[in-house]
């Protein structure tokens, strides 16, 4: 597989049944197109890790891909609950492992840093530790006080959507950064989707913006609009209407199945999905440009 | 005095509790409106930080989620999730947090995880998100919630966020840095912890009674010796607040 | 003291005898002007912490400001040793505490993150731990293997030079980032020097570039050329000639004293210092612009 | 065959040890030149990472320090110091490191800290910098150094960077991830660790003898059963190398 490849090929090559997958993105740059491709390719028994499972994991769970979910906030942001995930848990079809945001992200950061664990200060809220034995305690060797620890999380695969990457996978992203970088460094394999593939000269004009270096990346896929119904800062807006709509779709197993048939199984790829959304949605999500002031690196 | 909705009443009373210079860890909805109202009235130097890593936002529209892109465009700073929790919250830079949740109990503990048994829940809620750490590490925190009996049990089914645990001394002994819950603002009045950490009724909104509050609380709600009445929302407060949510997404009676 | 103030006023207000000071900057953006002002104001008994003491601490030690130095690489980068520091240590006039780069920066990062300590993987090189009791060991509660720990470093004051800041102290910097951000978050007080004071609109055009938020900053000082003989990426070059020259100056106590008299005590401020360097040096250090490609944040 | 200096000879032999695709943690001077030479010959996909946080530099001039601004302009990525050590080195992404140092001993341990007693040193050296962790966590590492007796003591005065400690099994037992020193390239030849971790003479440069190597080594230097001769620098290698340092800042005889 060449590094610059189709999303279909990248999912085929990099994601295996039973893998622990971390599809990154805190509300922003969520790689929905990759989630749909995984559903289409019928991956099974995945362990799906994400601070906020969001609609992407709700859909993958509905698509039968998941054995277990690892999370810290299982809500439809600004709307309510994740109903497909809840139904799967209540039916005993889905294992789960639960954290707070900080303990979840500390796990990933430890994984990215090559550490076996990271400490956190105590929170005095101990019920979560009672149901999740991954929370442990250590004595701070300096003060003698207790800290909490969580173990490193090293997913088999990270899926990270970015605004721009070059053909070697050097990635630049901006706006809300979530845990994109930590996921890429923590994982064994890295699948990048990008709104734009740019010349390396663009990347090299602003090296501080490059959060993921190409040499840790296994596949780069050019997938415009990959993040819908979430968004790509500067490229298209968040589709709040769909987030509200999903609440209804996911409440009804029949409707959910019909939605998957129509919007995932029935389509070849993200381009077909975007065209199917139609010009009115395109217009609604369109964003006027607002450019950053450049900085001077100097011809040193 | 103008008429106003319950969300308006709660938001205005929450805004009054914020101090100039406070650094607030804030979500969307009523806390976001309360902070913006405080900034436009008595707390112009209040700093708002979103869990999504955004600092000093100037959104062109009312944000509908903490990840709204309008929070980013024109903000002062944006950082990663690990950084916002470690360098800001755990470091002790946050003076105020706002907590949501399905249940808050006698000692200010909050449940946002499950109703019923954890492994066989009656209702599975979204879970902690940032709430576990905000409750522990912010200097002080508040809750804005309708006053309903099912929301105020004697003891939470699951302690997502520590209030005073089973009493103020227990929180102190736990060594967490923050001061815990300072007030629960409801549509009937305000509950504040007494010296033992128990939430007691300290203020009533115009027209509400201590009996109403008791009937809508799941424990024997004590009333503070000097029970006060909150000042009704002023015309200016209402005008500024409604200007922040012109479509009444959060401020309508059902909000 | 207003937040936007002179460097003289900022040093007077924020830096006290006996303070632990962290003047940040790994080879880049080293706040030399602040070091000189501290020498001029005759601060005493400072604990000077920096991964690389570099010439700035060599000069402050020569100026009699320091009681102790905390460091991880005490060299004149690309040239040799730090001779004033070495002379003070050999004469018994200076205490020291030594780390590797990673253990030093882990201390600062723990301080910035509000943690009492950070773990590191073992290195099997144990001689440093034998002479520095701050290195301790813990058992990883997951694997049972040993990790090394270092305690948080929370300096009294951090001094951070940046390329641009607004009047509220929101700071943007690029190029080599060293430990600038960690120092600011770890310290109790933060003194910023900036090449340029810009309108807040410039900062707001690129919020991902803002590494230090204004609300943690105590003083912002407009000090162009603050970093000479180190450099500010895009603004002026590193003065290698002076780094070589310092090797000779610092070898000879008489010459060192004369240099301090001429270049520190004998000058009012950085503007006088820069003018004294003269037009030929200005030309030699001048850099042609090379601008970053802007990114689109969108009018969301 | 052209004539060449000792630094040229060492650099060319070091370059030959690098593999295509290696990710190298590199300083300035000869290691920097060796990496660039390897990139221009057999290892076009070699990735160079500087301790200062710079990845994929394209410097317009020969960098004189790892913090040279010419490394930044046009680089692929720049990150903070914590990140370069944690996310790259400790994470295990670095395949090759280069070590400097005043002393290297029989088992490949390196001293960059002090000659003599730590508290009353004869010579105080700069100290570890990144060397302690590079030696521990890079997959493999090399040293380029002139062959002088004072640089090759039986045992280092201070162990800044772990080689094989007192033998290969000791390093293995310590649990550090990296494989330790692979070769010491000198102006006389190449030392490599045997199965016990002891550095033995495995290769001689053209014109050098095992006796010379022994005389300039502080322990009883063993010679490998199959002692080889290194291939002399080729015309192409010399031309490419000299093009990298046209002013001969590092490549002159005194370099």
GROMACS .gro file of C-alpha atoms in nm, chain B residues 5 8 29-30 47-48 64 72 76 99 101 106 114 132-133 137 142 165 167 172 178 186 204 211 220 223 225 228 247:
model
   29
  305UNK     CA    1  -3.909   3.264   3.290
  308UNK     CA    2  -3.403   3.362   3.322
  329UNK     CA    3  -2.653   2.663   2.806
  330UNK     CA    4  -2.740   2.858   3.119
  347UNK     CA    5  -1.228   3.484   3.187
  348UNK     CA    6  -1.425   3.203   3.023
  364UNK     CA    7  -2.485   2.516   2.089
  372UNK     CA    8  -1.273   2.918   1.808
  376UNK     CA    9  -0.757   3.435   2.237
  399UNK     CA   10  -2.184   2.140   3.729
  401UNK     CA   11  -2.628   1.642   3.664
  406UNK     CA   12  -2.784   1.663   5.072
  414UNK     CA   13  -2.645   0.630   3.625
  432UNK     CA   14  -1.520   1.466   3.820
  433UNK     CA   15  -1.216   1.694   3.805
  437UNK     CA   16  -1.014   2.120   4.156
  442UNK     CA   17  -2.224   2.610   4.129
  465UNK     CA   18  -1.911   1.348   5.051
  467UNK     CA   19  -1.986   1.602   5.543
  472UNK     CA   20  -1.123   1.847   5.365
  478UNK     CA   21  -1.107   2.301   4.555
  486UNK     CA   22  -3.302   2.663   4.147
  504UNK     CA   23  -3.605   3.240   4.820
  511UNK     CA   24  -4.269   2.484   5.191
  520UNK     CA   25  -3.558   1.722   5.537
  523UNK     CA   26  -3.390   2.666   5.630
  525UNK     CA   27  -3.178   3.122   6.034
  528UNK     CA   28  -3.328   3.604   5.257
  547UNK     CA   29  -3.410   3.296   1.985
   0.00000   0.00000   0.00000
